[in-house]
Coordinates of C-alpha atoms in Angstrom, one line a residue:
M758 CA -10.5 39.6 15.1
L759 CA -7.6 40.5 17.6
R760 CA -9.1 43.2 19.1
Y761 CA -12.5 40.9 19.8
G762 CA -10.0 38.4 21.3
A763 CA -8.5 40.7 23.6
A764 CA -11.5 42.2 24.9
A765 CA -13.0 38.2 25.6
A766 CA -10.0 37.7 27.5
G767 CA -10.5 40.8 29.8
T768 CA -8.0 42.0 32.5
A769 CA -8.0 38.9 34.9
G770 CA -5.6 38.6 37.6
L771 CA -2.3 36.4 37.6
G772 CA -2.8 33.8 39.9
V773 CA -1.8 30.6 39.5
S774 CA -3.6 27.0 39.9
L775 CA -1.1 24.2 40.3
G776 CA -3.4 21.6 42.0
V777 CA -2.2 19.6 45.2
G778 CA 0.2 17.3 45.8
V779 CA 0.2 13.9 47.4
A780 CA 0.7 13.6 50.8
G781 CA 4.2 12.7 51.8
P782 CA 5.9 9.2 53.0
A783 CA 5.7 10.1 56.6
S784 CA 1.8 10.9 56.6
A785 CA 0.8 8.2 54.4
R786 CA 2.7 5.8 55.7
G787 CA 1.0 5.4 59.0
A788 CA -2.4 5.9 57.9
G789 CA -4.7 3.0 57.4
R790 CA -3.8 -0.4 56.1
G791 CA -6.1 -0.6 53.1
K792 CA -8.7 -3.1 54.9
G793 CA -11.5 -2.8 52.5
R794 CA -13.2 -5.3 50.3
G795 CA -10.9 -7.7 48.3
G796 CA -7.5 -8.0 50.3
R797 CA -4.3 -6.0 50.0
R798 CA -2.2 -8.3 47.7
V799 CA -1.4 -6.4 44.8
A800 CA 0.7 -7.4 41.5
V801 CA 2.2 -4.8 39.4
L802 CA 2.9 -6.1 35.9
G803 CA 5.7 -4.4 34.7
A804 CA 8.6 -2.2 36.4
G805 CA 8.6 1.0 34.1
V806 CA 7.8 4.6 35.4
G807 CA 3.9 3.6 35.4
G808 CA 4.3 0.5 37.5
L809 CA 7.1 1.9 40.1
T810 CA 4.6 4.8 40.5
A811 CA 1.8 2.5 41.2
A812 CA 3.6 0.4 43.5
H813 CA 5.0 3.3 45.8
E814 CA 1.9 4.8 45.9
L815 CA 0.0 1.6 47.3
A816 CA 3.0 0.6 49.2
E817 CA 2.7 3.7 51.3
R818 CA -0.5 2.9 52.1
G819 CA -0.2 -0.1 53.2
F820 CA -0.7 -2.5 50.4
E821 CA 1.4 -5.6 50.0
V822 CA 2.9 -5.1 46.7
T823 CA 4.8 -7.5 44.3
V824 CA 6.1 -5.7 40.9
Y825 CA 7.2 -8.4 38.3
E826 CA 9.3 -7.1 35.1
R827 CA 10.3 -9.1 32.1
R828 CA 13.9 -7.8 32.2
S829 CA 16.4 -8.1 35.1
V830 CA 16.5 -4.5 35.9
A831 CA 13.6 -2.0 36.7
G832 CA 13.0 1.5 34.9
G833 CA 11.4 0.2 31.5
K834 CA 12.4 3.2 29.0
A835 CA 13.6 5.0 31.7
R836 CA 16.2 2.8 32.6
S837 CA 20.4 3.5 31.8
L838 CA 22.0 1.2 29.4
Y839 CA 25.4 0.0 30.5
V840 CA 28.0 -1.3 27.8
P841 CA 28.8 -5.2 29.0
H842 CA 32.0 -5.3 30.4
S843 CA 33.1 -2.1 29.4
G844 CA 34.4 -1.4 33.0
T845 CA 37.8 -1.9 33.9
G846 CA 40.2 -0.9 37.0
G847 CA 37.4 -0.5 39.4
R848 CA 35.3 1.6 37.4
R849 CA 31.8 1.0 36.5
D850 CA 30.6 0.1 32.6
L851 CA 30.1 2.6 30.3
P852 CA 26.7 4.0 30.9
G853 CA 23.8 5.4 28.1
E854 CA 20.4 6.3 27.7
H855 CA 17.4 5.4 26.1
G856 CA 16.2 9.1 25.7
H857 CA 17.5 12.9 26.3
R858 CA 15.7 12.6 29.6
G859 CA 14.5 16.3 30.1
V860 CA 12.6 16.8 32.8
F861 CA 10.6 20.2 32.1
G862 CA 9.3 22.5 34.3
F863 CA 5.6 22.1 33.4
Y864 CA 6.0 18.6 35.1
H865 CA 4.2 18.2 38.1
N866 CA 3.4 14.4 38.8
L867 CA 7.2 13.7 38.2
P868 CA 8.6 15.8 40.6
D869 CA 6.6 15.2 43.2
T870 CA 7.3 11.3 43.1
L871 CA 11.1 12.4 42.8
R872 CA 11.1 14.5 46.1
R873 CA 9.5 11.4 48.0
I874 CA 12.5 9.1 47.3
P875 CA 15.0 9.6 50.2
L876 CA 18.4 9.8 49.6
P877 CA 21.4 9.4 52.4
G878 CA 22.3 12.6 54.2
G879 CA 18.4 14.0 53.9
A880 CA 18.3 14.7 50.2
S881 CA 16.0 13.7 47.7
V882 CA 16.3 12.1 44.1
F883 CA 15.0 15.5 42.9
D884 CA 18.2 17.0 44.5
N885 CA 19.9 14.9 41.5
L886 CA 18.5 17.2 38.7
T887 CA 20.4 19.7 37.0
P888 CA 19.3 22.9 35.0
V889 CA 20.0 22.7 31.4
T890 CA 20.4 26.6 30.3
R891 CA 21.1 26.3 26.7
I892 CA 19.3 24.8 23.6
E893 CA 20.8 24.9 20.1
L894 CA 19.0 24.7 16.7
A895 CA 21.9 23.4 14.9
R896 CA 21.3 23.6 10.8
A897 CA 22.7 21.8 7.8
G898 CA 24.6 23.6 5.2
N899 CA 25.1 27.3 5.3
R900 CA 22.1 28.0 7.7
P901 CA 22.7 29.9 10.7
D902 CA 22.0 28.0 14.0
I903 CA 19.9 29.4 16.5
H904 CA 20.6 29.5 20.2
L905 CA 17.8 29.7 22.7
P906 CA 18.6 30.6 26.3
V907 CA 16.3 28.7 28.5
R908 CA 15.1 31.2 31.1
P909 CA 11.6 32.7 32.1
G910 CA 9.6 36.0 31.3
T911 CA 10.1 36.6 27.3
L912 CA 6.1 36.2 26.5
S913 CA 3.2 38.2 28.1
L914 CA -0.6 37.0 28.8
S915 CA -2.2 40.5 29.3
G916 CA -4.3 39.6 26.2
V917 CA -5.1 37.4 23.2
E918 CA -3.9 40.2 21.1
L919 CA -0.8 40.8 23.1
L920 CA -0.2 37.3 23.0
V921 CA -0.4 36.6 19.1
T922 CA 2.0 39.6 18.8
S923 CA 4.5 38.8 21.3
V924 CA 4.4 35.0 20.2
A925 CA 4.9 36.0 16.7
G926 CA 7.9 38.6 17.0
L927 CA 9.5 35.7 19.1
L928 CA 9.3 33.1 16.2
A929 CA 10.4 36.0 13.7
E930 CA 13.3 37.2 15.5
S931 CA 14.5 33.5 17.1
L932 CA 13.8 31.5 14.3
R933 CA 14.5 33.8 11.6
L934 CA 10.8 32.9 9.9
P935 CA 9.1 35.5 7.6
P936 CA 6.8 37.7 9.8
W937 CA 3.7 36.9 7.7
E938 CA 4.4 33.0 8.6
A939 CA 5.2 33.9 12.2
A940 CA 2.3 35.6 12.6
F941 CA -0.1 32.8 11.1
F942 CA 1.4 30.3 13.3
A943 CA 1.3 32.6 16.5
K944 CA -2.7 32.9 15.5
Q945 CA -3.0 29.2 15.4
A946 CA -1.4 28.3 18.8
V947 CA -3.3 31.0 20.5
M948 CA -6.7 29.8 19.0
L949 CA -5.5 26.6 20.5
F950 CA -4.8 28.3 23.7
T951 CA -8.3 29.7 23.8
S952 CA -10.2 26.8 22.7
C953 CA -12.8 25.3 25.1
T954 CA -12.1 21.7 26.2
E955 CA -15.3 20.9 23.9
R956 CA -13.7 22.0 20.8
R957 CA -10.0 20.6 21.8
F958 CA -11.4 17.1 22.0
G959 CA -14.3 17.5 19.6
Q960 CA -12.3 19.3 16.7
W961 CA -8.7 19.8 17.2
E962 CA -8.2 15.9 18.2
H963 CA -9.3 15.0 14.8
V964 CA -7.2 17.6 13.1
N965 CA -3.2 16.6 12.5
W966 CA -0.5 19.1 13.3
W967 CA 0.9 19.3 9.7
D968 CA -2.8 20.4 8.5
F969 CA -3.5 22.6 11.3
I970 CA -0.5 24.7 11.0
K971 CA -0.8 24.7 7.3
A972 CA 2.5 23.6 6.7
D973 CA 1.9 22.8 2.7
R974 CA 1.8 26.3 2.5
M975 CA 4.7 27.9 4.1
S976 CA 8.5 27.7 3.5
E977 CA 11.1 24.9 4.3
D978 CA 12.2 26.5 7.2
Y979 CA 8.6 26.9 8.4
Q980 CA 7.7 23.3 7.8
R981 CA 11.5 21.7 9.5
L982 CA 11.1 23.8 12.6
L983 CA 7.4 24.3 13.2
G984 CA 6.0 21.1 11.6
G985 CA 8.7 18.6 12.0
G986 CA 9.7 20.1 15.4
V987 CA 7.0 18.1 16.9
Q988 CA 8.6 14.8 16.1
L989 CA 11.8 16.0 18.0
I990 CA 9.6 15.3 20.9
Q991 CA 9.6 11.9 21.1
A992 CA 6.5 9.7 19.5
L993 CA 5.0 12.7 17.8
K994 CA 4.7 12.8 13.7
P995 CA 3.2 16.0 12.1
A996 CA 1.0 14.3 9.8
T997 CA -0.2 11.9 12.3
A998 CA -0.5 13.5 16.1
S999 CA -3.6 15.4 16.7
A1000 CA -3.4 19.3 16.9
R1001 CA -4.9 18.9 20.4
T1002 CA -2.3 16.9 21.6
C1003 CA 0.5 19.2 20.0
G1004 CA -1.0 22.2 21.0
Q1005 CA -1.4 21.2 24.5
G1006 CA 2.3 20.5 25.0
L1007 CA 3.0 24.1 23.2
E1008 CA 0.9 25.7 25.2
A1009 CA 2.4 23.9 28.6
I1010 CA 5.9 25.2 27.3
V1011 CA 5.0 28.5 26.4
Y1012 CA 3.4 29.0 30.2
D1013 CA 6.6 27.3 31.4
L1014 CA 8.9 29.9 29.6
I1015 CA 6.9 32.9 31.3
G1016 CA 7.5 31.2 34.6
R1017 CA 3.6 30.4 35.1
G1018 CA 3.0 26.9 36.8
S1019 CA 6.6 25.8 36.6
D1020 CA 7.9 23.5 39.2
G1021 CA 11.6 24.6 39.0
P1022 CA 13.6 25.3 35.7
A1023 CA 12.3 24.6 32.3
D1024 CA 14.9 21.9 31.3
R1025 CA 16.8 19.4 33.4
I1026 CA 18.4 16.2 33.4
F1027 CA 19.9 13.7 35.9
N1028 CA 23.6 14.7 37.0
G1029 CA 24.4 11.2 36.2
P1030 CA 23.3 8.1 34.4
T1031 CA 19.6 8.0 35.2
S1032 CA 19.5 4.4 36.8
E1033 CA 22.0 5.4 39.2
M1034 CA 20.4 8.7 40.2
W1035 CA 16.8 7.8 39.9
I1036 CA 15.9 4.2 39.3
D1037 CA 18.4 2.6 41.9
P1038 CA 17.2 4.7 44.5
W1039 CA 13.9 4.1 44.0
V1040 CA 14.0 0.5 43.9
A1041 CA 15.7 0.6 47.0
H1042 CA 13.2 2.9 48.8
L1043 CA 10.1 0.7 47.9
R1044 CA 12.0 -2.3 49.1
S1045 CA 12.1 -0.4 52.6
L1046 CA 8.5 0.0 51.9
G1047 CA 7.9 -3.6 51.7
V1048 CA 7.7 -4.2 48.0
R1049 CA 9.2 -7.3 46.5
F1050 CA 10.6 -7.8 43.2
A1051 CA 10.5 -10.4 40.9
F1052 CA 12.6 -9.6 37.7
D1053 CA 13.0 -12.2 34.5
R1054 CA 9.5 -12.7 34.6
Q1055 CA 7.6 -12.2 31.2
V1056 CA 3.8 -12.0 31.7
E1057 CA 2.0 -14.2 28.9
R1058 CA -1.9 -14.9 30.0
L1059 CA -4.4 -13.4 32.6
E1060 CA -7.4 -15.7 33.4
L1061 CA -10.9 -13.8 34.0
R1062 CA -13.7 -15.8 36.3
A1063 CA -17.0 -14.1 37.3
G1064 CA -16.2 -10.9 36.1
R1065 CA -12.8 -10.4 38.0
L1066 CA -9.0 -11.3 37.1
E1067 CA -8.2 -14.4 39.0
S1068 CA -4.7 -14.8 38.2
A1069 CA -1.6 -13.9 35.7
H1070 CA 0.8 -16.2 34.4
V1071 CA 4.6 -15.3 33.4
R1072 CA 7.5 -17.1 31.8
T1073 CA 10.5 -17.7 33.8
P1074 CA 14.6 -17.5 32.8
H1075 CA 14.0 -21.7 33.0
G1076 CA 10.8 -21.8 30.5
T1077 CA 8.7 -22.9 33.1
T1078 CA 5.3 -20.8 33.7
E1079 CA 4.4 -19.3 37.2
R1080 CA 1.0 -18.7 38.3
I1081 CA 0.5 -15.2 40.2
D1082 CA -2.5 -14.9 42.8
A1083 CA -3.2 -11.3 44.1
D1084 CA -6.3 -9.7 45.3
W1085 CA -5.5 -6.5 42.6
F1086 CA -3.6 -6.4 39.3
I1087 CA -2.2 -3.3 37.5
A1088 CA -1.0 -3.9 33.9
A1089 CA 1.8 -1.9 33.7
V1090 CA 3.0 -3.0 30.3
P1091 CA 3.4 -1.0 27.2
S1092 CA 0.4 -0.9 24.7
D1093 CA 2.1 -3.4 22.1
R1094 CA 2.6 -5.9 24.8
A1095 CA -0.8 -5.0 26.6
G1096 CA -2.7 -6.2 23.4
T1097 CA -1.6 -9.4 23.5
L1098 CA -2.5 -10.1 26.9
W1099 CA -6.2 -9.2 26.2
N1100 CA -7.8 -12.4 25.5
G1101 CA -11.6 -13.0 24.1
A1102 CA -13.0 -13.0 27.8
L1103 CA -11.1 -9.7 28.7
R1104 CA -12.2 -8.0 25.6
A1105 CA -15.6 -9.0 26.0
A1106 CA -15.5 -7.9 29.7
D1107 CA -14.4 -4.5 28.4
P1108 CA -14.7 -3.3 25.2
R1109 CA -12.4 -0.6 25.3
L1110 CA -9.5 -3.0 25.8
A1111 CA -10.2 -4.2 22.6
A1112 CA -10.3 -0.7 21.1
M1113 CA -6.8 -0.4 21.8
D1114 CA -6.2 -2.8 19.0
G1115 CA -6.6 0.6 16.6
L1116 CA -3.4 2.3 18.6
Q1117 CA 0.0 2.5 16.8
Q1118 CA 3.7 2.1 17.9
T1119 CA 6.7 4.3 16.7
W1120 CA 10.2 4.1 16.8
S1121 CA 12.1 6.5 19.0
N1122 CA 15.4 5.0 20.5
G1123 CA 19.1 6.2 21.7
I1124 CA 22.8 5.5 20.6
Q1125 CA 25.4 6.6 22.6
Y1126 CA 28.9 8.0 21.4
F1127 CA 31.8 7.7 24.0
L1128 CA 34.5 10.3 23.2
S1129 CA 38.4 10.1 23.9
R1130 CA 38.1 13.8 24.4
P1131 CA 35.2 16.3 25.3
A1132 CA 33.2 17.3 22.5
P1133 CA 33.3 21.1 21.4
V1134 CA 29.2 21.4 21.9
I1135 CA 27.0 23.1 24.1
A1136 CA 26.0 21.5 27.4
G1137 CA 22.7 21.1 26.3
H1138 CA 20.2 20.1 23.8
I1139 CA 21.4 20.0 20.2
V1140 CA 18.2 20.0 18.1
H1141 CA 19.5 18.5 14.7
V1142 CA 16.9 20.6 12.6
D1143 CA 17.5 19.1 9.2
S1144 CA 18.4 15.7 10.1
P1145 CA 16.3 13.4 7.9
W1146 CA 16.3 11.2 11.3
K1147 CA 15.1 14.0 13.1
L1148 CA 17.9 13.7 15.7
V1149 CA 18.3 15.6 19.1
S1150 CA 21.2 14.9 21.3
I1151 CA 23.3 16.2 24.3
S1152 CA 26.3 16.0 26.1
Q1153 CA 25.1 14.5 29.1
S1154 CA 28.4 14.2 31.0
K1155 CA 29.2 17.7 31.0
L1156 CA 26.4 17.9 33.3
W1157 CA 26.8 14.9 35.4
R1158 CA 28.4 15.4 38.8
A1159 CA 31.1 12.8 38.7
P1160 CA 34.5 12.9 36.6
F1161 CA 33.7 10.7 33.7
S1162 CA 36.9 8.7 32.9
R1163 CA 37.4 8.0 36.6
T1164 CA 33.7 6.8 37.2
W1165 CA 33.3 4.5 34.0
G1166 CA 35.0 2.8 31.3
D1167 CA 38.1 2.0 31.3
G1168 CA 40.1 5.2 31.8
G1169 CA 39.9 6.4 27.7
V1170 CA 36.5 8.1 27.7
Q1171 CA 36.0 11.3 28.8
E1172 CA 32.3 12.3 27.6
S1173 CA 29.2 10.3 26.5
L1174 CA 27.2 12.0 23.6
S1175 CA 23.7 10.8 23.7
V1176 CA 21.5 10.8 20.5
V1177 CA 18.1 10.3 19.9
V1178 CA 16.7 9.0 16.8
S1179 CA 12.8 9.9 16.3
D1180 CA 12.7 9.0 12.4
W1181 CA 13.4 5.5 11.4
E1182 CA 11.7 5.7 8.1
T1183 CA 13.1 8.3 6.3
P1184 CA 16.5 7.5 4.2
G1185 CA 19.4 8.9 5.3
I1186 CA 22.5 10.7 4.1
L1187 CA 25.2 8.2 3.7
Y1188 CA 23.3 4.9 2.7
G1189 CA 20.2 6.2 1.5
R1190 CA 17.7 4.2 3.7
P1191 CA 15.9 4.3 6.3
A1192 CA 17.3 3.7 9.8
R1193 CA 15.1 0.4 10.1
R1194 CA 16.6 -1.0 6.7
C1195 CA 20.6 -0.3 8.1
T1196 CA 22.7 -2.8 10.0
R1197 CA 23.2 -1.2 13.9
A1198 CA 26.9 -0.4 12.3
E1199 CA 25.5 1.5 9.8
V1200 CA 22.9 3.2 12.1
A1201 CA 26.2 4.4 14.2
R1202 CA 27.7 5.9 11.2
E1203 CA 24.5 7.4 9.8
V1204 CA 23.9 9.3 13.0
W1205 CA 27.4 10.3 13.2
A1206 CA 27.5 11.8 9.8
Q1207 CA 24.0 13.5 10.3
M1208 CA 25.6 15.3 13.3
Q1209 CA 28.3 16.5 11.6
A1210 CA 26.3 17.7 8.9
H1211 CA 25.0 20.4 11.4
L1212 CA 28.0 20.7 13.7
G1213 CA 31.0 20.4 11.1
S1214 CA 33.8 17.3 11.2
T1215 CA 36.9 19.5 11.5
G1216 CA 37.7 22.7 13.5
R1217 CA 37.0 23.9 16.9
H1218 CA 33.5 23.3 17.1
G1219 CA 33.1 20.1 15.0
L1220 CA 32.6 16.4 15.6
D1221 CA 36.3 15.1 14.5
D1222 CA 36.3 11.3 13.8
A1223 CA 39.3 11.2 16.3
L1224 CA 36.9 11.9 19.1
L1225 CA 34.9 8.8 18.5
H1226 CA 36.2 6.1 21.3
S1227 CA 32.9 3.5 20.6
W1228 CA 29.2 3.7 20.5
Y1229 CA 26.3 1.9 21.9
L1230 CA 23.1 1.6 20.1
D1231 CA 19.8 1.1 22.1
E1232 CA 19.9 -2.8 23.0
A1233 CA 16.1 -3.1 22.2
I1234 CA 17.5 -2.6 18.3
G1235 CA 18.2 -6.1 16.9
E1236 CA 19.4 -7.1 13.5
G1237 CA 16.9 -9.8 11.2
A1238 CA 17.0 -11.0 7.8
D1239 CA 14.5 -8.3 7.0
G1240 CA 16.2 -5.3 8.8
L1241 CA 16.1 -3.9 12.3
H1242 CA 13.5 -4.8 14.8
N1243 CA 12.5 -3.1 18.1
D1244 CA 11.8 -4.9 21.2
D1245 CA 10.9 -1.4 22.9
P1246 CA 8.6 1.0 20.8
Y1247 CA 6.8 4.0 21.7
L1248 CA 2.9 4.8 21.4
L1249 CA 2.6 7.1 18.7
N1250 CA 0.1 9.9 19.3
S1251 CA -2.4 9.8 16.3
V1252 CA -5.2 11.7 15.1
S1253 CA -8.5 10.6 17.1
S1254 CA -6.6 8.1 19.3
W1255 CA -7.6 9.4 22.5
E1256 CA -11.3 7.4 21.4
L1257 CA -9.0 4.4 21.7
R1258 CA -7.3 4.6 24.8
P1259 CA -8.5 3.6 28.3
D1260 CA -8.7 4.9 31.5
A1261 CA -7.0 3.6 34.5
S1262 CA -9.6 1.7 35.9
T1263 CA -11.3 -1.1 33.5
A1264 CA -14.8 -2.8 33.5
V1265 CA -13.0 -5.9 35.2
G1266 CA -13.3 -5.1 39.0
N1267 CA -9.9 -5.8 40.0
L1268 CA -7.9 -4.7 36.8
F1269 CA -6.0 -1.4 36.3
L1270 CA -3.9 0.2 33.8
A1271 CA -0.7 2.1 34.4
A1272 CA 1.1 2.8 31.2
D1273 CA 1.7 4.9 28.2
Y1274 CA -1.6 4.2 26.3
V1275 CA -3.4 5.5 29.4
R1276 CA -5.5 8.5 29.1
T1277 CA -3.9 11.5 31.4
Y1278 CA -5.4 14.7 32.0
S1279 CA -2.6 17.2 33.3
N1280 CA -1.0 19.1 31.0
V1281 CA 0.3 16.6 28.2
D1282 CA -0.2 13.4 27.1
F1283 CA 2.1 12.2 25.1
T1284 CA 4.6 9.3 26.1
S1285 CA 6.6 10.9 28.3
M1286 CA 8.0 9.9 32.0
E1287 CA 5.4 12.7 33.3
T1288 CA 2.5 10.7 31.8
A1289 CA 3.7 7.4 32.8
N1290 CA 3.8 8.6 36.4
E1291 CA 0.3 10.3 36.1
A1292 CA -1.2 7.0 34.6
G1293 CA 0.4 5.1 37.7
R1294 CA -1.4 7.5 40.3
R1295 CA -4.5 7.2 38.5
A1296 CA -4.1 3.1 38.6
A1297 CA -3.6 3.1 42.3
A1298 CA -6.1 5.8 42.9
S1299 CA -8.7 3.6 41.1
L1300 CA -7.6 0.6 42.9
L1301 CA -8.0 2.1 46.2
A1302 CA -11.4 3.2 45.5
A1303 CA -12.7 -0.3 44.5
A1304 CA -11.2 -1.6 47.6
G1305 CA -12.7 0.9 49.6
A1306 CA -9.8 2.2 51.5
S1307 CA -11.1 5.5 52.8
D1308 CA -9.0 5.4 55.5
V1309 CA -5.6 6.2 53.8
P1310 CA -4.6 9.8 52.1
E1311 CA -5.8 10.1 48.6
V1312 CA -3.4 9.6 45.5
R1313 CA -4.1 13.0 43.8
T1314 CA -2.7 14.2 40.5
F1315 CA -1.5 17.7 39.4
K1316 CA -3.7 20.2 37.3
G1317 CA -2.1 21.7 34.4
Y1318 CA -1.9 25.2 34.2
E1319 CA -4.6 27.2 32.9
A1320 CA -4.3 31.0 32.1
P1321 CA -6.5 33.1 34.0
E1322 CA -6.7 35.8 31.3
F1323 CA -8.1 33.3 28.7
A1324 CA -10.9 32.3 31.2
A1325 CA -13.4 34.3 29.3
A1326 CA -12.2 33.5 25.7
K1327 CA -12.9 30.1 26.6
V1328 CA -16.3 30.7 27.9
E1329 CA -17.4 32.5 24.7
D1330 CA -15.8 29.7 22.7
L1331 CA -18.0 27.3 24.5
R1332 CA -21.1 29.2 23.2
R1333 CA -19.8 29.4 19.8
W1334 CA -18.9 25.3 20.0
R1335 CA -22.3 24.7 21.1
R1336 CA -24.0 26.9 18.2
G1337 CA -22.0 24.8 15.7
L1338 CA -19.6 28.1 14.9
P1339 CA -15.9 28.0 14.4
H1340 CA -13.7 29.5 16.9
L1341 CA -13.2 33.4 16.5
L1342 CA -9.9 32.9 15.1
D1343 CA -10.6 30.2 12.8
T1344 CA -10.4 32.6 9.7
E1345 CA -10.2 29.3 7.5
R1346 CA -13.8 28.2 8.6
R1347 CA -15.1 31.9 8.9

């Protein structure tokens, strides 16, 4: 089986195909003014990454853009969260993050945008990224921790057989899995890598990750590291996420680790709070391009007339309603809110909007722990493998540029430990209840206890209670009579959900979409800053085409890397797909 795969892969060259970036601001801004049919006024409904990206692309091309946002600040899920009134003595309020903010090497759309946001002195926001060089897989109990250095060059793509062998060896050695389990997972992964596009969407899109890797047959470590591990990537759950989506993300990571198709280090975060290092300079730059912002405006209703969106209506802080008139509209609100805007007329005009009712949401939110002295943990991401709430933490301030105690808070906080909670349904270890059935204070105590179970609670490397100054749970999490509620859920990638997701353009001639539910076509399509950025680019490109704006630079997206060594294997798999035959490595179906 492996010899055949190796032969099919051949000995193709090692060329890299990354796609083409968008023309920079200098060339775009002076180009044509978008004088095509339909006018130039654009209303962007939502100031998350997707909405800001669309505004950026269109403003550079001479369109008159106004961004409407329900909050008082921009950034959506990417914004920083600040503890109100916590800064004293000229220091800023204590900062936290909604998530762990990884900007991975296989991202290309987002880094291109970051490079086009200028900073004083000639630098750009891209220069505010700093590499994360260490990842720790922390284990509870007596299980040994696993340290994964983030560096390229650990795998070979000279053929299918060698890739299976090297992936299996890496898994067996680094994750300490039984060799036969590591070999099976490696075979399944390479089967995804060498599947044709038709099989990926026609077969693997309809199989969940847990079943695809046969997790039920394997050891507990296999299940937690390779099954439950996908949930540690936000908004993916092994029993619901499609094998296509998980495999596509895994493929991007593998290529990134061997230095193929990478735009910089494999793992990076911003060297300060995300809003200060990225969102605020971005908003300032957009204002310099003429973009207007209307904050505290909650979109409530869209009006359709003669096949086009005539207006939108937003609720103001005073409880009044404002009408928005524009030539073009971009809906950049998340899936849970978008569905409430699709009235009967819109659903009849474009059935793909109605299909979105089948999409699901999940919770993946952050909590910050502010420490009175630096925590004895690595300066990198820590995956708490055995935590029932699927925790990933990072001591972000170890990688931040400014001295923490002199910049934020009351002077008594030296470090910020940011933690993402990705499972709100499984009972915890302290109270025996899932996170969403706890109080906010109980969530804080439970998350701390789960981290201590992995890192220890005393000693040189432990999280001693004496370290804790205060905590701040994501402000989207509120308390109610029936438990917690979430004002900021994530789109949940689920089996067959690709069929429910619309493209950036709609059947309504002047309505476009730029949010987490939009189909994206680069190397990942689960909820992330990268996919939001790509969705914004696709919305802007679709609008330009509809406006007949042929005299401005094209908005391009970046193509995910494809290994030329596997081109022949994919061609052979396409032949088999068309004949109704399984993939050559699919021993379960042969």
